Amino acid sequence: MSSFQKSNSLTDFDAVVVGAGFSGLYMLYRLRETGFTARVFEAGDNVGGTWYWNRYPGARCDVESIYYNYTFSEELLKEWSWSAKYAEQPEILSYINYVADKFDLRRDVQFNTRVQSAQYNEKKNRWTVQLNSGEKVSAQYFITAVGCLSASNVPKFKGLENFKGEWHHTGHWPHEGVDFQGKRVGIIGTGSSGIQAIPVIAKEAKHLTVFQRTPQYSSPARNTPNDPEHLKNIRKNYSDIRAKMRHSITGIPEEPRNISVFDDSPEERQRVFEEAWQKGGLLNLTYSYNDLSITPEANAIVAEFIRSKIRETVIKPEVAEKLLPRFYYGTKRTIIDTDYFETYNRDNVSLVDVKEAPIQEITATGVKTEDAEYELDMIVFATGFDAMTGPLFKIDIRGKDGVSLKEKWAGGSHTRTYLGLGTAGFPNMFMLTGPESPSVLSNMMVSIEQHVEWVSDCISYMCDQNQAVIEAKEDAENTWSNHCREIADQTLFTKTNSWYMGANIEGKARGFQIYLGGVGTYRTICDEVAEKGYVGFILTASEKSAVN
Ligand code: NA7
């Protein structure tokens, strides 16, 4: 008997995948292509993941659309044209639907189904997956494609249940849309979601009150329609572009200039920053110099440049003053916007500093801070997510000896993975874009394809080599986790309270959980691990892999 027995019943699969976003769908595609049975479980009623849930006004990708798509299919690359430099959420969702239809993916996705728990059975070498429908399925491989930002965070404000108006979280936006006309709207939160939503809501609402805890750096996106000629050129050169993306730092085909900010005169720096500001985009400022994320003194220069832009844009100096960020630039998610700071010049927009006077409670009619009450018809929570570990901990994942992932990782304070892909004690479980991989600090599409292809190759290798069980070694994961932290400690990222650090969630352990060595280096490391027969993992040929 082969140690790897392919599953063929309706409840027993070679692999179960959680989530039908970009990563889950591509995982399904690859598993099918390589001859394995798979079932994807998705809580939503359609495909899309992040782009299915985040339908708030202004939602848009901040990576250029030409780089934010699948690259595995030449045909798909030829067929799809993005309308704008930065695609809006509805267009991205249409794209995912198009992909699902083109490759006939839906027939192996079970929608409206939440995975409640997944338990590894050592004797059988199977994962038992419990669904909220009451059904149970089993699989040899358990693959999480749950996204990094899918567990939305509504802070526990006293009195929210008493609020008589409507309230919505940006990450769970109603499909039918929200009507702001004639309403007094309050928005809590000025991260990427808030900064995208604020200018759009302001145009519709009677009045918009922004409750800001931390002012943010944001620079203009300068979004434009995509010129068909430009798209034609991109298509012609896509194989070069793809190679550059894959071997870059962040998954876009650009690199920082290899020059310190101190190598230039103050006048030249100003010119360089001004050019980047006018050009717009996510990384043009950051990539102006190579030390902005590393040296406090270098960071202070770009930070002051952005503050000067905010002062220039916002007419009322007292409002501008409240909008000036003071943390290290780039250590919270870099944000690009369309008319964000300009929006504060509108008569129907007001800014409330809730660091100065914190929100005390939500009342029946609005928001009460330490020094005032604000009457509102609607509240928008743009308060972010329990990132990285949050989506994984929503499932009760139990590995060997019934130990849960949450216990093993001590609620997130002791996250330990090998390459962000596996973790000791959890055999045959793979995490796509999990903690300690480049994930959210990279172009997710590049990272997703790399992870999916690596996992799919690994499962094929296991099958070909008659191996049944693969599990990360503890020493390999300790080395990897420590390596991730060492790199992060050389940067300014760990010096700021951000969701990267888990600092946005009350009671959540702090720790930086992203591999910062760059997607190119990461790919090389993962490839070498595979080439050496999955060094750092224990592979076992076993007779235990029978379906039942
Ligand atoms: P973020 O970036 O986590 O932003 C959340 C915002 O909500 C941020 O301004 C927070 O202030 C604010 N917040 C959170 N809790 C509170 C409370 N209790 N009171 C007041 N204000 C609060 O989430 P986004 O959805 O904007 O973006 C998430 C990622 O999605 C983004 O980075 C992209 O990668 C895509 P704080 O800064 O914590 O003081």
XYZ file of C-alpha atoms and ligand atoms in Angstrom, residues 50 54 56 62 149 153 155-157 169-171 188-195 211-216 332-335 354-355 359 382-385 440 497-500 503-504 506, ligand 1:
84
model
C -10.691 40.590 1.868
C -14.196 45.286 2.601
C -16.621 50.432 2.298
C -2.714 50.576 -2.839
C -6.665 41.021 7.962
C -11.854 44.712 15.411
C -13.344 48.047 20.114
C -15.400 47.301 23.194
C -16.854 50.780 23.659
C -17.360 48.236 10.441
C -15.411 48.912 7.235
C -14.330 45.272 7.104
C -13.669 56.250 14.320
C -10.233 55.406 12.980
C -7.777 56.957 10.545
C -5.807 53.993 9.213
C -5.858 53.025 5.517
C -9.579 52.224 5.598
C -10.590 55.449 7.360
C -8.356 57.555 5.115
C -12.578 60.665 15.678
C -8.818 60.400 15.379
C -6.580 58.686 17.916
C -3.290 58.730 15.999
C -2.665 61.131 13.126
C -1.278 59.344 10.098
C 2.499 51.922 10.658
C 1.117 50.838 7.303
C 2.127 53.416 4.677
C -0.989 55.069 3.320
C -9.609 61.277 20.919
C -6.128 60.885 22.263
C -14.116 58.284 23.874
C -12.630 52.025 10.665
C -10.886 50.448 13.615
C -8.959 47.737 11.819
C -8.319 44.092 12.462
C 1.364 42.184 4.591
C 2.696 50.648 18.477
C 0.970 49.344 15.356
C -1.172 46.450 14.236
C 2.035 44.901 12.872
C -0.651 46.751 19.673
C -4.104 47.719 18.336
C -6.565 45.290 23.860
P -5.801 50.199 11.012
O -4.699 50.589 10.149
O -5.526 49.282 12.149
O -6.479 51.530 11.558
C -7.403 51.502 12.601
C -7.657 52.888 13.077
O -8.613 52.834 14.135
C -6.439 53.573 13.641
O -6.494 54.924 13.320
C -6.609 53.344 15.135
O -5.934 54.281 15.935
C -8.097 53.509 15.273
N -8.633 52.879 16.480
C -8.593 51.578 16.806
N -9.176 51.394 18.003
C -9.581 52.602 18.429
C -10.237 53.077 19.602
N -10.558 52.229 20.586
N -10.502 54.389 19.696
C -10.151 55.223 18.702
N -9.533 54.854 17.590
C -9.243 53.562 17.451
O -6.976 49.515 10.175
P -7.435 49.799 8.695
O -8.662 49.018 8.458
O -7.472 51.239 8.421
O -6.281 49.220 7.816
C -5.864 47.885 7.988
C -5.055 47.417 6.820
O -5.908 47.032 5.752
C -4.216 48.447 6.172
O -3.093 48.722 6.876
C -3.954 47.866 4.809
O -2.921 46.915 4.871
C -5.246 47.211 4.505
P -4.411 53.963 16.441
O -3.547 54.169 15.238
O -4.414 52.517 16.890
O -4.189 54.896 17.524
